[in-house]
Short mmCIF file of C-alpha atoms in Angstrom, two decimals:
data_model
loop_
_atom_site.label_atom_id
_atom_site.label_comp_id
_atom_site.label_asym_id
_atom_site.label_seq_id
_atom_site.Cartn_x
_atom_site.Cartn_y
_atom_site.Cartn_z
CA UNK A 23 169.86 120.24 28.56
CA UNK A 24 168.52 117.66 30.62
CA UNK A 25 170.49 114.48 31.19
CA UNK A 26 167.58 112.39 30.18
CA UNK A 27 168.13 114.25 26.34
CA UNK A 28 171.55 113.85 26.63
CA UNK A 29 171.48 109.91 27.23
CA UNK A 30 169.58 109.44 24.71
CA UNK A 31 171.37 111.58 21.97
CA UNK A 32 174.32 109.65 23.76
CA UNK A 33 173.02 105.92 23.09
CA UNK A 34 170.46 106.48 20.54
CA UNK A 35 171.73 109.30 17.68
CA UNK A 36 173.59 107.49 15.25
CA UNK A 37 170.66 104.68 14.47
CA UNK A 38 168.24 107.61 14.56
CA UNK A 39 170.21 108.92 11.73
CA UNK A 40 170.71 105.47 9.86
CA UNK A 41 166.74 105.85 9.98
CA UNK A 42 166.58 109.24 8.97
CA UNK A 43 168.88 108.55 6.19
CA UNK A 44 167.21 105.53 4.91
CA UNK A 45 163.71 107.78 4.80
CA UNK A 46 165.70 109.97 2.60
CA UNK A 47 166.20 107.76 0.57
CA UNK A 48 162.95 106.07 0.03
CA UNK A 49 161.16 109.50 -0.21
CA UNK A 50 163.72 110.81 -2.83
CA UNK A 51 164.04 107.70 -5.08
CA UNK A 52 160.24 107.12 -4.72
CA UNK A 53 159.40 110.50 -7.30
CA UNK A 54 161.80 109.16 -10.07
CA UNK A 55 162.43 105.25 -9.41
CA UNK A 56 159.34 104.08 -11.22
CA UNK A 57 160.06 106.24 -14.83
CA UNK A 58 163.50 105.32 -14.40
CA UNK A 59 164.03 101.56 -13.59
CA UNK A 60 160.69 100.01 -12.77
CA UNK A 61 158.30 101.25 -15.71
CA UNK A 62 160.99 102.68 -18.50
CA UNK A 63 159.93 103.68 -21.68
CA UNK A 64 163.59 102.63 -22.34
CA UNK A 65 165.25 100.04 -20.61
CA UNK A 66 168.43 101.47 -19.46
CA UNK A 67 171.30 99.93 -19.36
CA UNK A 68 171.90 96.82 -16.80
CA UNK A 69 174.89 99.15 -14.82
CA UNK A 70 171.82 101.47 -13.48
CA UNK A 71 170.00 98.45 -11.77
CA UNK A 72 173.78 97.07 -10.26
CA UNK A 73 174.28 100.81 -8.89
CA UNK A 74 170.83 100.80 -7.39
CA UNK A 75 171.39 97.43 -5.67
CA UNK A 76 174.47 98.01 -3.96
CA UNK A 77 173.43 101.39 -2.79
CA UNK A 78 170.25 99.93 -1.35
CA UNK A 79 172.32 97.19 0.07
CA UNK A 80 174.98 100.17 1.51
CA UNK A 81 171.89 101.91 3.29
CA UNK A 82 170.66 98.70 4.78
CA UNK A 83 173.81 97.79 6.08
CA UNK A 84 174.57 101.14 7.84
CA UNK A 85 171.30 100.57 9.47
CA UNK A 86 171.95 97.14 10.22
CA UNK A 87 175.34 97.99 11.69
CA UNK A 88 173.87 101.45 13.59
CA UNK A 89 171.77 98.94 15.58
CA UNK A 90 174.61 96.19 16.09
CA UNK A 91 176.62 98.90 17.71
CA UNK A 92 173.76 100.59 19.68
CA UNK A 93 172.79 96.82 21.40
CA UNK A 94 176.87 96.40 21.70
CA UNK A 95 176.73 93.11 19.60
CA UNK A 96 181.14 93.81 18.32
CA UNK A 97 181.05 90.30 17.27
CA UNK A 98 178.27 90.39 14.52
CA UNK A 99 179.14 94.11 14.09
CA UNK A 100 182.79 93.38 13.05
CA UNK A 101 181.67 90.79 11.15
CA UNK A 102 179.48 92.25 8.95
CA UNK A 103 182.05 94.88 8.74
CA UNK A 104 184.36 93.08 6.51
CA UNK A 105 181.35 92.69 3.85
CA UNK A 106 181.01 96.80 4.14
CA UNK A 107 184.50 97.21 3.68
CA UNK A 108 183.65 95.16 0.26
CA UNK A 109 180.59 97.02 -0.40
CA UNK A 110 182.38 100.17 0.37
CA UNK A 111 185.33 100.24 -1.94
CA UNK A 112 183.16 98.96 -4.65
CA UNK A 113 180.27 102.29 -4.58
CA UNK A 114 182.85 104.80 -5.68
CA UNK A 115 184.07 103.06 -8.80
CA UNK A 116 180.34 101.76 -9.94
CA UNK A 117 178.96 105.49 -8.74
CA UNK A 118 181.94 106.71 -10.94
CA UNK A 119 181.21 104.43 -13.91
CA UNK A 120 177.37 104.81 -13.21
CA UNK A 121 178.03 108.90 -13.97
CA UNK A 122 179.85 108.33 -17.51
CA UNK A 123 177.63 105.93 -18.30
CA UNK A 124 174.14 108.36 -17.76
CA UNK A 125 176.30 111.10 -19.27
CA UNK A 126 176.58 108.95 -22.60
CA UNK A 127 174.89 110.96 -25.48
CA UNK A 128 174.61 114.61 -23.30
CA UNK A 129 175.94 117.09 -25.23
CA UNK A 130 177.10 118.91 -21.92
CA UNK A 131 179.10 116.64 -19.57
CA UNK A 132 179.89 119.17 -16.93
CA UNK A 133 177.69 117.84 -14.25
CA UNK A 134 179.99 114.99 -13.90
CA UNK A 135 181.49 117.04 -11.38
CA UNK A 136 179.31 116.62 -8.76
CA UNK A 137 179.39 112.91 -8.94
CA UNK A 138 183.05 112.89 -8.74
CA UNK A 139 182.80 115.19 -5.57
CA UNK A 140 180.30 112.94 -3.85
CA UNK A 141 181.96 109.68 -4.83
CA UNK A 142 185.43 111.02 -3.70
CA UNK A 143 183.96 112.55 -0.34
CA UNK A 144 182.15 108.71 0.04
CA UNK A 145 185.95 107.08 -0.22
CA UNK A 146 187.78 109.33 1.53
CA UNK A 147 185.49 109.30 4.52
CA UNK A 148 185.14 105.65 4.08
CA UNK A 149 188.67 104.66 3.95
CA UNK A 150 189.48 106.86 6.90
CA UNK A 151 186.66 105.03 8.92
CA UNK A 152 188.13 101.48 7.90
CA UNK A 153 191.46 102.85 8.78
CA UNK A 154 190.36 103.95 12.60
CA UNK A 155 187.80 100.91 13.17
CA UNK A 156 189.24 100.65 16.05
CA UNK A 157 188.62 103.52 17.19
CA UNK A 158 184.65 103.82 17.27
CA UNK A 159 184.76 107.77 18.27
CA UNK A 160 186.37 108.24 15.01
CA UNK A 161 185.27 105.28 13.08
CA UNK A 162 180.79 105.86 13.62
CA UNK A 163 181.19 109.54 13.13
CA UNK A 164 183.07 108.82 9.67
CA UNK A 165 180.72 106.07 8.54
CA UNK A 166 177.77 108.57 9.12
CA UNK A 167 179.56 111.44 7.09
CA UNK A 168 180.64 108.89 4.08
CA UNK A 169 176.79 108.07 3.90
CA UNK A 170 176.29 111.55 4.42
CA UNK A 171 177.90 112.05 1.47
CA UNK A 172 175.74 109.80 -0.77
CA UNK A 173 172.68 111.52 0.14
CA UNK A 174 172.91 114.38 -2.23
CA UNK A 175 171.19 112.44 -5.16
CA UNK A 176 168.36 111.52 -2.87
CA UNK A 177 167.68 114.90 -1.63
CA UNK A 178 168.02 116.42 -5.45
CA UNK A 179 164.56 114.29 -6.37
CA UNK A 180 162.63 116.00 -3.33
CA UNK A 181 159.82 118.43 -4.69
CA UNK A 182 160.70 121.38 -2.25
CA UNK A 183 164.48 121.08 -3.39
CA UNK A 184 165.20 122.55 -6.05
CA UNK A 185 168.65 121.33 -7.69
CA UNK A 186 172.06 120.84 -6.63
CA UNK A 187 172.77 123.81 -4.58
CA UNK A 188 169.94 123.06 -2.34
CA UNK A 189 170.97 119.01 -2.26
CA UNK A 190 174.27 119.96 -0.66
CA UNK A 191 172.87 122.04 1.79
CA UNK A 192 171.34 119.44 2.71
CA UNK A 193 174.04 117.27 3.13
CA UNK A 194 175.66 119.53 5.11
CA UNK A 195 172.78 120.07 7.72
CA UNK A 196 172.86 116.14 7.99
CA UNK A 197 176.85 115.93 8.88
CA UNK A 198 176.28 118.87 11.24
CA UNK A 199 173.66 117.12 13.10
CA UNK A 200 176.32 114.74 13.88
CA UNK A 201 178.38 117.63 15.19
CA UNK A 202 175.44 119.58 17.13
CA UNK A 203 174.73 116.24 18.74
CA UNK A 204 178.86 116.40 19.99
CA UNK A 205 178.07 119.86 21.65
CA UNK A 206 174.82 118.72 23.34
CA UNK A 207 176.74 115.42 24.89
CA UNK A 208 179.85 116.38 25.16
CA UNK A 209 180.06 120.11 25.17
CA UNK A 210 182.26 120.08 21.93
CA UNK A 211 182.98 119.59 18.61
CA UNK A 212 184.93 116.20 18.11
CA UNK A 213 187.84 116.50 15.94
CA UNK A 214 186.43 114.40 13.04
CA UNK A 215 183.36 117.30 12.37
CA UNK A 216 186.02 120.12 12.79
CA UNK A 217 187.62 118.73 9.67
CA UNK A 218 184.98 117.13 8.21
CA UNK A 219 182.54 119.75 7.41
CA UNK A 220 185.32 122.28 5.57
CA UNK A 221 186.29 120.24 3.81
CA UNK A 222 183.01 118.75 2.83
CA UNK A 223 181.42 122.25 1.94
CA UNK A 224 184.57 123.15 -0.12
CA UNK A 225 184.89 119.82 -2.20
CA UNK A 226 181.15 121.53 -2.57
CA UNK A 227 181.91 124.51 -3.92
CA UNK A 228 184.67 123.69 -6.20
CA UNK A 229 182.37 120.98 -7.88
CA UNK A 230 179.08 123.69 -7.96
CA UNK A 231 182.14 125.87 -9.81
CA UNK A 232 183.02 123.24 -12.68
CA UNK A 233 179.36 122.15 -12.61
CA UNK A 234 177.79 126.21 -13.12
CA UNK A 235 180.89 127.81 -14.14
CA UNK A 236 182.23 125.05 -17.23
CA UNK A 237 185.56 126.59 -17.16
CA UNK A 238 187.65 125.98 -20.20
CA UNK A 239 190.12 123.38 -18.40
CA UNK A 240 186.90 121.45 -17.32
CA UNK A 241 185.90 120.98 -20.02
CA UNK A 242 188.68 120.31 -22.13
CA UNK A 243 188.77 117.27 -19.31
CA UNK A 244 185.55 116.11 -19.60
CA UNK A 245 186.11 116.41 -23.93
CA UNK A 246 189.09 113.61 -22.91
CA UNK A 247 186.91 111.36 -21.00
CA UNK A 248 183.94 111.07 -22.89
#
């Protein structure tokens, strides 16, 4: 690979991805946004507008602090930081609550799995990048798996996707951008993608079991909750 690729998978990568990920975002809210909290036949209830807005405001930011790093502005960077750390720890609860609350009056809860897995993949991934901010090899490559993470209900609304399955597949090919990038600078994996994306597709597959399968325990759970 030329070096001229590699510098600028090097210093431009993770805002190219806060980009990408934004346009995922836009393109897969855009088919279902307007029915659901623009134009409602309903209005639903004020929790679904709170979720939207702090989501939004979680996608922003990423970009916002994608290009902060890339220009090497720390100051502003670390900043703004503190506010994500805020914004952060509050997504997984209100995606959490968000979940039981659409789930109201459904006569099959089971796909509350998937929204656990994504909202527990977003904290852990999270917390372990707030834990290592000092360490930016560690710390970027978390923050971009975390919002990795939250993509899934994006990519679901996309025409040529169909379902859940297909979502996290998605998800997946996004985080391992991050680690094909790592081979084409560096020559290898880093550490965080060797862990990352196991454990990502099997948190996967255990909540495309409960979600598909319904075993018994599941849903004696989910009978408990709602």
């Amino acid at each position: 690979m030329s070096r001229v690729v590699q510098r600028s998978l090097d210093q431009f990568f993770y805002f190219g991805m806060a980009l990408l990920l934004a346009t995922i975002v836009v393109y897969g809210f855009s088919h279902t946004i307007g029915d659901s909290l623009i134009h409602p036949e309903v209005p639903p209830p004020a929790i679904f507008y709170f979720h939207a807005a702090v989501f939004s405001s979680w996608v922003v930011l990423f970009m916002v602090q994608s290009a902060l790093a890339r220009s090497r502005n720390v100051a502003l960077h670390r900043r703004l930081g503190w506010f994500g750390v805020a914004l952060g720890g509050v997504i997984p609860l209100l995606g959490l609550a968000t979940a039981v609350t659409s789930q109201q009056g459904v006569e099959n809860h089971v796909f509350f799995a998937v929204s656990v897995n994504d909202m527990l993949l977003f904290a852990t991934a999270f917390w372990l990048a707030v834990y290592w901010r000092r360490q930016p090899e560690f710390h970027r490559r978390l923050m971009l798996v975390a919002t990795c993470g939250l993509m899934g209900a994006a990519l679901a609304r996309f025409p040529i996707i169909p379902g859940i399955p297909w979502a996290y597949a998605g998800v997946d090919l996004l985080i391992l951008l991050g680690a094909l990038r790592d081979l084409a600078v560096s020559g290898r994996m880093h550490v965080v993608y060797r862990y990352a994306l196991p454990c990502v597709i099997a948190g996967q597959v255990f909540a495309l079991y409960l979600y598909l399968g319904a075993p018994q325990a599941w849903v004696a759970i989910l009978h408990f909750i709602f």
